[in-house]
Short mmCIF file of C-alpha atoms and ligand atoms in Angstrom, two decimals:
data_model
loop_
_atom_site.label_atom_id
_atom_site.label_comp_id
_atom_site.label_asym_id
_atom_site.label_seq_id
_atom_site.Cartn_x
_atom_site.Cartn_y
_atom_site.Cartn_z
CA UNK A 192 19.26 -125.98 74.28
CA UNK A 193 19.13 -129.55 73.05
CA UNK A 194 21.63 -131.99 74.51
CA UNK A 195 22.21 -135.70 73.89
CA UNK A 196 20.47 -138.02 76.41
CA UNK A 197 23.67 -139.92 76.84
CA UNK A 198 27.36 -139.24 76.18
CA UNK A 199 30.39 -141.50 75.99
CA UNK A 200 33.28 -140.28 78.12
CA UNK A 201 36.56 -141.76 76.91
CA UNK A 202 39.14 -142.06 79.68
CA UNK A 203 42.49 -140.83 78.33
CA UNK A 204 44.27 -140.55 81.69
CA UNK A 205 46.58 -143.55 81.31
CA UNK A 206 48.01 -141.91 78.16
CA UNK A 207 47.42 -138.14 77.95
CA UNK A 208 47.51 -137.70 81.71
CA UNK A 209 50.41 -139.88 82.78
CA UNK A 210 52.68 -138.97 79.87
CA UNK A 211 52.98 -135.45 81.26
CA UNK A 212 53.93 -136.52 84.79
CA UNK A 213 57.46 -136.38 86.18
CA UNK A 214 56.85 -139.49 88.25
CA UNK A 215 56.65 -142.63 86.15
CA UNK A 216 54.01 -144.92 87.61
CA UNK A 217 54.74 -148.62 88.02
CA UNK A 218 53.07 -151.16 85.77
CA UNK A 219 50.82 -152.46 88.61
CA UNK A 220 49.74 -148.87 89.39
CA UNK A 221 48.84 -148.26 85.74
CA UNK A 222 46.99 -151.56 85.52
CA UNK A 223 45.05 -150.71 88.70
CA UNK A 224 43.98 -147.31 87.31
CA UNK A 225 42.86 -148.85 84.02
CA UNK A 226 40.91 -151.69 85.65
CA UNK A 227 39.27 -149.41 88.22
CA UNK A 228 38.33 -146.85 85.53
CA UNK A 229 36.60 -149.62 83.59
CA UNK A 230 34.86 -150.85 86.76
CA UNK A 231 33.72 -147.25 87.31
CA UNK A 232 32.06 -147.30 83.90
CA UNK A 233 34.62 -146.39 81.21
CA UNK A 234 33.60 -147.99 77.91
CA UNK A 235 36.50 -146.44 75.98
CA UNK A 236 39.94 -146.12 77.54
CA UNK A 237 43.25 -145.01 76.10
CA UNK A 238 45.71 -147.27 77.86
CA UNK A 239 48.99 -145.78 76.64
CA UNK A 240 51.05 -145.20 73.55
CA UNK A 241 53.40 -147.31 71.48
CA UNK A 242 56.06 -144.75 70.70
CA UNK A 243 59.82 -144.80 71.05
CA UNK A 244 60.69 -145.24 74.76
CA UNK A 245 63.25 -142.44 74.51
CA UNK A 246 60.63 -140.03 73.15
CA UNK A 247 58.13 -140.68 75.95
CA UNK A 248 59.73 -142.64 78.82
CA UNK A 249 56.45 -142.57 80.79
CA UNK A 250 54.90 -144.82 78.13
CA UNK A 251 57.81 -147.25 77.67
CA UNK A 252 55.98 -150.11 79.39
CA UNK A 253 52.67 -149.90 77.53
CA UNK A 254 53.25 -153.40 76.06
CA UNK A 255 53.44 -154.87 79.55
CA UNK A 256 50.46 -152.87 80.82
CA UNK A 257 48.37 -154.13 77.89
CA UNK A 258 49.33 -157.73 78.57
CA UNK A 259 48.70 -157.61 82.30
CA UNK A 260 45.44 -155.66 82.51
CA UNK A 261 42.22 -157.63 82.88
CA UNK A 262 39.89 -156.89 79.99
CA UNK A 263 36.16 -156.46 80.26
CA UNK A 264 33.73 -157.30 77.47
CA UNK A 265 32.33 -154.41 75.48
CA UNK A 266 35.16 -152.05 76.39
CA UNK A 267 37.34 -150.42 73.77
CA UNK A 268 41.00 -150.42 74.82
CA UNK A 269 42.78 -148.06 72.49
CA UNK A 270 46.37 -146.88 72.23
CA UNK A 271 48.22 -144.13 70.45
CA UNK A 272 50.66 -145.09 67.71
CA UNK A 273 52.96 -142.95 65.56
CA UNK A 274 53.95 -145.37 62.80
CA UNK A 275 53.75 -148.94 61.52
CA UNK A 276 56.26 -150.20 64.06
CA UNK A 277 54.05 -148.86 66.87
CA UNK A 278 50.96 -150.39 65.29
CA UNK A 279 52.65 -153.80 65.14
CA UNK A 280 53.63 -153.50 68.80
CA UNK A 281 50.05 -152.59 69.68
CA UNK A 282 48.74 -155.60 67.78
CA UNK A 283 51.25 -157.91 69.48
CA UNK A 284 50.00 -156.62 72.85
CA UNK A 285 46.39 -157.44 71.88
CA UNK A 286 45.20 -153.90 71.17
CA UNK A 287 42.44 -153.75 68.56
CA UNK A 288 42.01 -149.99 68.30
CA UNK A 289 44.78 -147.58 67.42
CA UNK A 290 44.73 -143.83 67.25
CA UNK A 291 47.11 -141.52 65.48
CA UNK A 292 47.45 -137.80 65.63
CA UNK A 293 48.12 -135.14 63.04
CA UNK A 294 48.34 -131.44 63.74
CA UNK A 295 46.02 -129.15 61.79
CA UNK A 296 48.46 -126.28 62.06
CA UNK A 297 51.23 -126.09 59.48
CA UNK A 298 53.81 -124.51 61.82
CA UNK A 299 53.01 -126.94 64.63
CA UNK A 300 53.22 -129.92 62.28
CA UNK A 301 56.48 -128.74 60.75
CA UNK A 302 58.08 -128.05 64.10
CA UNK A 303 56.93 -131.35 65.68
CA UNK A 304 57.09 -133.78 62.79
CA UNK A 305 59.02 -131.94 60.11
CA UNK A 306 56.20 -132.47 57.60
CA UNK A 307 53.00 -130.77 56.50
CA UNK A 308 49.69 -132.04 57.95
CA UNK A 309 48.74 -133.49 54.52
CA UNK A 310 52.03 -135.37 54.30
CA UNK A 311 51.67 -136.59 57.88
CA UNK A 312 48.27 -138.15 57.10
CA UNK A 313 49.55 -139.65 53.84
CA UNK A 314 52.44 -141.23 55.73
CA UNK A 315 49.86 -143.07 57.83
CA UNK A 316 48.42 -144.76 54.74
CA UNK A 317 50.63 -147.82 55.33
CA UNK A 318 49.27 -148.04 58.89
CA UNK A 319 45.70 -147.76 57.60
CA UNK A 320 46.31 -150.54 55.11
CA UNK A 321 47.94 -152.74 57.75
CA UNK A 322 45.08 -152.08 60.20
CA UNK A 323 42.43 -152.95 57.61
CA UNK A 324 44.23 -156.20 56.79
CA UNK A 325 44.56 -157.18 60.45
CA UNK A 326 41.13 -156.25 61.77
CA UNK A 327 42.38 -153.33 63.83
CA UNK A 328 40.12 -150.31 64.09
CA UNK A 329 41.62 -146.91 63.49
CA UNK A 330 40.85 -143.56 64.94
CA UNK A 331 42.42 -140.27 63.95
CA UNK A 332 43.04 -137.18 66.01
CA UNK A 333 43.42 -133.67 64.68
CA UNK A 334 45.51 -131.81 67.22
CA UNK A 335 45.61 -128.01 67.50
CA UNK A 336 42.22 -128.15 65.75
CA UNK A 337 41.11 -124.84 67.24
CA UNK A 338 44.21 -122.92 68.23
CA UNK A 339 47.95 -123.14 67.66
CA UNK A 340 50.71 -121.65 69.83
CA UNK A 341 52.48 -120.38 66.69
CA UNK A 342 49.59 -119.39 64.42
CA UNK A 343 46.75 -118.50 66.80
CA UNK A 344 43.25 -119.47 65.71
CA UNK A 345 43.40 -122.35 63.21
CA UNK A 346 41.06 -121.64 60.27
CA UNK A 347 38.26 -124.16 59.77
CA UNK A 348 39.32 -124.74 56.14
CA UNK A 349 42.65 -126.02 57.35
CA UNK A 350 40.95 -128.42 59.76
CA UNK A 351 38.53 -129.58 57.03
CA UNK A 352 41.49 -130.26 54.77
CA UNK A 353 43.14 -132.58 57.31
CA UNK A 354 39.81 -134.33 57.94
CA UNK A 355 39.42 -134.92 54.18
CA UNK A 356 42.91 -136.47 54.02
CA UNK A 357 42.04 -138.77 56.95
CA UNK A 358 38.87 -139.81 55.11
CA UNK A 359 40.91 -140.65 52.01
CA UNK A 360 42.97 -143.22 53.90
CA UNK A 361 39.83 -144.82 55.33
CA UNK A 362 39.58 -143.28 58.81
CA UNK A 363 35.95 -142.81 59.93
CA UNK A 364 36.41 -141.77 63.55
CA UNK A 365 38.13 -138.51 64.35
CA UNK A 366 38.77 -136.53 67.44
CA UNK A 367 39.21 -132.79 67.30
CA UNK A 368 41.74 -131.89 69.98
CA UNK A 369 42.27 -128.58 71.65
CA UNK A 370 45.77 -129.53 72.75
CA UNK A 371 46.69 -126.04 73.89
CA UNK A 372 43.44 -125.01 75.58
CA UNK A 373 42.73 -122.17 73.15
CA UNK A 374 39.26 -123.18 71.91
CA UNK A 375 36.23 -121.19 73.03
CA UNK A 376 32.58 -122.33 73.10
CA UNK A 377 31.42 -120.18 70.16
CA UNK A 378 34.23 -121.55 68.00
CA UNK A 379 33.59 -125.15 69.11
CA UNK A 380 29.91 -124.83 68.21
CA UNK A 381 30.70 -123.31 64.81
CA UNK A 382 33.41 -125.85 63.89
CA UNK A 383 31.52 -128.94 65.04
CA UNK A 384 28.24 -127.98 63.35
CA UNK A 385 30.14 -127.43 60.10
CA UNK A 386 32.33 -130.55 60.18
CA UNK A 387 29.32 -132.74 60.97
CA UNK A 388 27.48 -131.26 58.00
CA UNK A 389 30.45 -131.62 55.65
CA UNK A 390 31.36 -135.18 56.75
CA UNK A 391 28.11 -136.82 57.90
CA UNK A 392 29.52 -140.38 57.89
CA UNK A 393 32.20 -139.68 60.50
CA UNK A 394 32.11 -140.41 64.23
CA UNK A 395 33.31 -137.37 66.19
CA UNK A 396 35.11 -137.11 69.50
CA UNK A 397 36.05 -133.85 71.19
CA UNK A 398 39.16 -133.51 73.33
CA UNK A 399 39.54 -130.45 75.50
CA UNK A 400 42.22 -129.22 77.85
CA UNK A 401 41.16 -126.85 80.57
CA UNK A 402 44.27 -124.68 80.23
CA UNK A 403 42.28 -121.45 80.28
CA UNK A 404 39.19 -122.63 82.12
CA UNK A 405 37.08 -123.13 78.99
CA UNK A 406 37.10 -126.96 78.95
CA UNK A 407 33.63 -127.78 80.30
CA UNK A 408 32.05 -124.80 78.52
CA UNK A 409 33.48 -126.22 75.30
CA UNK A 410 31.89 -129.60 76.07
CA UNK A 411 28.51 -127.90 76.49
CA UNK A 412 29.00 -126.16 73.13
CA UNK A 413 29.91 -129.51 71.55
CA UNK A 414 26.85 -131.19 73.08
CA UNK A 415 24.62 -128.39 71.80
CA UNK A 416 26.05 -129.15 68.34
CA UNK A 417 25.11 -132.82 68.79
CA UNK A 418 28.50 -134.38 69.60
CA UNK A 419 28.18 -137.23 72.11
CA UNK A 420 31.78 -138.45 72.63
CA UNK A 421 34.31 -136.66 74.84
CA UNK A 422 37.78 -137.45 76.10
CA UNK A 423 38.51 -136.74 79.75
CA UNK A 424 41.28 -137.56 82.17
CA UNK A 425 41.13 -138.90 85.72
CA UNK A 426 41.95 -136.20 88.30
CA UNK A 427 42.44 -133.69 85.45
CA UNK A 428 46.07 -134.62 84.81
CA UNK A 429 47.82 -133.68 81.59
CA UNK A 430 49.59 -130.40 81.08
CA UNK A 431 50.21 -128.35 78.00
CA UNK A 432 53.64 -128.63 76.38
CA UNK A 433 53.55 -124.92 75.46
CA UNK A 434 52.51 -123.67 78.88
CA UNK A 435 54.52 -125.39 81.59
CA UNK A 436 52.53 -125.82 84.79
CA UNK A 437 49.24 -125.25 83.00
CA UNK A 438 46.03 -127.04 83.87
CA UNK A 439 45.49 -130.37 82.15
CA UNK A 440 42.65 -132.21 80.47
CA UNK A 441 39.12 -131.76 81.71
CA UNK A 442 38.74 -134.11 84.67
CA UNK A 443 36.63 -137.23 84.20
CA UNK A 444 34.93 -136.68 87.56
CA UNK A 445 34.12 -133.03 86.71
CA UNK A 446 32.63 -133.97 83.34
CA UNK A 447 30.71 -136.94 84.77
CA UNK A 448 29.34 -134.77 87.58
CA UNK A 449 28.26 -132.02 85.18
CA UNK A 450 26.52 -134.49 82.87
CA UNK A 451 24.65 -136.18 85.73
CA UNK A 452 23.55 -132.79 87.10
CA UNK A 453 22.23 -131.99 83.60
CA UNK A 454 20.34 -135.28 83.43
CA UNK A 455 22.67 -136.69 80.77
CA UNK A 456 23.62 -140.32 81.26
CA UNK A 457 27.28 -141.39 81.10
CA UNK A 458 27.22 -144.98 82.34
CA UNK A 459 29.74 -144.00 85.05
CA UNK A 460 29.37 -144.50 88.78
CA UNK A 461 30.43 -141.03 89.92
CA UNK A 462 31.58 -142.12 93.38
CA UNK A 463 33.80 -144.77 91.82
CA UNK A 464 35.23 -142.19 89.39
CA UNK A 465 35.99 -139.86 92.31
CA UNK A 466 37.72 -142.71 94.15
CA UNK A 467 39.92 -143.34 91.08
CA UNK A 468 40.78 -139.62 90.97
CA UNK A 469 41.91 -139.70 94.60
CA UNK A 470 44.13 -142.70 93.93
CA UNK A 471 45.62 -140.90 90.92
CA UNK A 472 46.54 -137.94 93.15
CA UNK A 473 48.21 -140.33 95.61
CA UNK A 474 50.15 -142.08 92.86
CA UNK A 475 51.46 -138.88 91.24
CA UNK A 476 52.07 -137.31 94.64
CA UNK A 477 50.57 -133.89 94.08
CA UNK A 478 47.34 -131.97 93.96
CA UNK A 479 45.60 -131.67 90.59
CA UNK A 480 43.02 -129.35 89.07
CA UNK A 481 39.81 -131.24 89.65
CA UNK A 482 36.89 -129.26 90.98
CA UNK A 483 34.95 -132.24 92.27
CA UNK A 484 37.93 -133.71 94.13
CA UNK A 485 38.22 -130.36 95.93
CA UNK A 486 34.63 -129.27 96.42
CA UNK A 487 32.75 -132.57 96.41
CA UNK A 488 29.50 -133.19 94.57
CA UNK A 489 26.51 -130.84 94.73
CA UNK A 490 24.62 -133.59 96.53
CA UNK A 491 27.32 -133.79 99.27
CA UNK A 492 26.69 -130.23 100.44
CA UNK A 493 22.93 -130.65 100.33
CA UNK A 494 23.26 -133.76 102.52
CA UNK A 495 25.68 -131.95 104.86
CA UNK A 496 23.30 -129.02 105.37
CA UNK A 497 20.18 -131.05 106.09
ZN1 LIG B 85 45.36 -133.96 75.13
#
């Protein structure tokens, strides 16, 4: 199999991970996790979301986090927004990259946003225009891109349709998200090969949850299809709204470890990533599903047995 020599691992823990936690971290704790993730090698980090504080109380202080965190050169600090109001807040907090999400599944989109996926993308046109006029980069995310809790497998045509709508409003970077952990490696390979062929000018990111243990296998399938950008979350936080108690995102330390074992560069210092993961577990006050935090690295056991 052919794999990329190097992949970009985008740290989504401060947003996708922490928004699912019962405990709301303090601003200094969030700032520490962001700064230490960047020191560990993160070149792209999702620092939070600018949504209504009542909708996601865990993210209510993203403005303050963005203002207080030290910023390193060459690092993309992105945030999730839902509408123009959120985009303006992000801009005011000095964020230059915003991401917005649309569900590929009709039932999921209707139940969450009360609109069709096509309408949801069209409603972001004002954001896209605002972003273009203010030098803010935009990224789109297609959620439930592989499987939907209401509809089951989401047909590729449906996903392609949402991608085409995103293209129409000027978005050139898209992440395909397996929000519910229903994607499998064969499907990931098929979908990513086809979307890359159909939309060759797009930058692709894959976002997997390990809900059913297929997360890292899906990354390998994506890499075999030539995708070199992956979201991951420190300590593997981040549940699934449709499966309470379910495993979260693939863990940054697990993905980094796997890549390094495969000879694929990530730019991360694995020991520093592991240290961040341990701090995350302390902050949230519970164990998380991270294989490396439990078992240690392959090289640890070799050293221990010498
Ligand atoms: Zn997610």
